[in-house]
Coordinates of C-alpha atoms in Angstrom, one line a residue:
X1 CA 87.1 33.9 -59.4
X2 CA 86.1 30.3 -59.5
X3 CA 83.2 29.1 -57.3
X4 CA 80.8 26.2 -57.4
X5 CA 77.0 26.6 -57.6
X6 CA 74.7 23.7 -56.7
X7 CA 71.1 24.1 -57.6
X8 CA 68.3 21.7 -56.5
X9 CA 68.0 18.7 -58.9
X10 CA 71.0 19.9 -61.0
X11 CA 74.6 18.9 -61.0
X12 CA 77.1 21.3 -59.5
X13 CA 78.7 23.7 -61.9
X14 CA 81.8 25.8 -61.8
X15 CA 81.0 29.4 -62.1
X16 CA 83.0 32.6 -62.3
X17 CA 82.1 35.3 -59.8
X18 CA 83.5 38.8 -59.6
X19 CA 83.3 39.5 -55.9
X20 CA 85.8 41.0 -53.5
X21 CA 84.0 40.1 -50.3
X22 CA 81.7 37.3 -49.2
X23 CA 78.8 39.7 -48.7
X24 CA 79.1 40.6 -52.4
X25 CA 78.3 37.1 -53.5
X26 CA 74.6 37.8 -53.1
X27 CA 74.9 40.2 -56.1
X28 CA 76.3 37.4 -58.2
X29 CA 73.8 34.7 -56.9
X30 CA 70.7 36.5 -55.7
X31 CA 68.7 33.3 -55.1
X32 CA 70.9 32.8 -52.0
X33 CA 68.7 35.2 -50.1
X34 CA 70.0 36.0 -46.6
X35 CA 73.4 34.3 -46.6
X36 CA 74.3 31.7 -44.0
X37 CA 78.0 30.9 -44.0
X38 CA 79.1 27.4 -43.2
X39 CA 82.8 27.0 -42.8
X40 CA 84.5 23.9 -44.2
X41 CA 88.1 22.8 -44.5
X42 CA 90.8 24.7 -46.4
X43 CA 89.1 28.1 -46.1
X44 CA 86.1 26.9 -48.1
X45 CA 82.7 28.4 -47.2
X46 CA 79.3 27.0 -48.2
X47 CA 76.9 29.8 -48.6
X48 CA 73.2 29.0 -48.3
X49 CA 69.9 30.7 -47.7
X50 CA 69.6 31.2 -43.9
X51 CA 65.8 31.2 -44.1
X52 CA 65.6 28.3 -46.5
X53 CA 63.5 26.0 -44.2
X54 CA 61.1 28.9 -43.4
X55 CA 60.7 29.5 -47.1
X56 CA 60.1 25.8 -47.7
X57 CA 63.0 25.4 -50.1
X58 CA 63.5 21.8 -51.4
X59 CA 66.2 19.3 -50.4
X60 CA 69.4 19.7 -52.4
X61 CA 71.9 17.3 -50.8
X62 CA 73.2 15.9 -47.5
X63 CA 76.5 17.1 -46.0
X64 CA 78.6 15.5 -43.3
X65 CA 79.8 17.4 -40.2
X66 CA 81.7 14.7 -38.3
X67 CA 82.7 17.0 -35.5
X68 CA 79.1 18.0 -34.8
X69 CA 77.7 16.1 -31.8
X70 CA 74.0 16.8 -32.5
X71 CA 73.9 17.3 -36.3
X72 CA 76.6 15.1 -37.9
X73 CA 74.6 14.9 -41.1
X74 CA 72.6 17.9 -42.3
X75 CA 70.0 18.3 -45.0
X76 CA 71.1 21.1 -47.2
X77 CA 68.3 22.9 -49.0
X78 CA 67.9 25.3 -51.8
X79 CA 70.7 26.7 -54.0
X80 CA 74.1 26.9 -52.5
X81 CA 77.5 28.3 -53.5
X82 CA 80.9 27.1 -52.4
X83 CA 83.7 29.8 -52.3
X84 CA 87.1 30.1 -50.9
X85 CA 88.2 32.9 -48.6
X86 CA 91.7 34.4 -48.3
X87 CA 93.4 34.0 -44.9
X88 CA 92.7 36.7 -42.4
X89 CA 95.2 39.5 -42.0
X90 CA 97.0 40.0 -38.7
X91 CA 94.7 40.8 -35.9
X92 CA 95.9 44.4 -35.6
X93 CA 94.2 45.2 -38.9
X94 CA 90.5 45.9 -39.1
X95 CA 88.6 43.9 -41.7
X96 CA 85.3 44.6 -43.5
X97 CA 84.5 41.0 -44.4
X98 CA 86.3 37.9 -45.5
X99 CA 87.9 38.4 -49.0
X100 CA 86.9 35.9 -51.7
X101 CA 89.6 33.8 -53.3
X102 CA 89.1 31.5 -56.3
X103 CA 88.7 27.8 -55.7
X104 CA 91.7 25.7 -56.8
X105 CA 91.3 22.6 -59.0
X106 CA 91.9 20.5 -55.9
X107 CA 89.1 22.4 -54.0
X108 CA 86.8 21.8 -56.9
X109 CA 87.5 18.0 -56.9
X110 CA 87.1 17.9 -53.1
X111 CA 83.7 19.6 -53.3
X112 CA 82.5 17.4 -56.3
X113 CA 83.1 14.3 -54.1
X114 CA 80.3 15.5 -51.8
X115 CA 77.8 15.0 -54.6
X116 CA 78.7 11.4 -55.7
X117 CA 75.8 8.9 -55.7
X118 CA 77.7 6.7 -53.3
X119 CA 78.4 9.5 -50.8
X120 CA 74.8 10.9 -50.9
X121 CA 73.3 7.4 -50.5
X122 CA 75.5 6.8 -47.4
X123 CA 74.7 10.2 -45.9
X124 CA 71.0 9.8 -46.6
X125 CA 71.0 6.4 -44.8
X126 CA 72.9 7.9 -41.9
X127 CA 70.5 10.9 -41.8
X128 CA 67.5 8.6 -41.6
X129 CA 69.1 6.5 -38.8
X130 CA 70.0 9.6 -36.7
X131 CA 66.6 11.3 -37.0
X132 CA 64.3 8.2 -37.1
X133 CA 63.1 8.7 -33.5
X134 CA 62.5 12.5 -33.6
X135 CA 61.7 15.3 -35.9
X136 CA 64.8 16.8 -37.5
X137 CA 63.5 20.2 -36.7
X138 CA 62.6 19.6 -33.0
X139 CA 64.9 21.3 -30.6
X140 CA 67.4 19.1 -28.8
X141 CA 66.8 19.2 -25.1
X142 CA 70.0 18.8 -23.1
X143 CA 69.8 18.0 -19.4
X144 CA 72.7 18.5 -17.0

């Protein structure tokens, strides 16, 4: 099935993975480590190393999350993979994990737009503006 792999300092590449479930992607792309699943539109998941910052993995790209109040632009680090999942079955059926579906050509084009120079420059500037007064990794303290 078609997926997209984005390694640090390399352009994204369309890869073929033979995985039935999301948890099986680690076998196809072992450098992902402990998988963090980041849901995106159209049943697309970004898979990254959950412990990437602890491991000191390098910056890969910026990603926009416009509906996130505290982290509207995030620094994505280390190698990532974009996959698509099949819609969930009816709730009366037990599932093991999300089933992987191949990315469509439209999905590939949508993902590739993330990595354009213009988009990354815009997100980098926004990231710097948002976090200029505090450390990105400091906890956000909310008072009521």
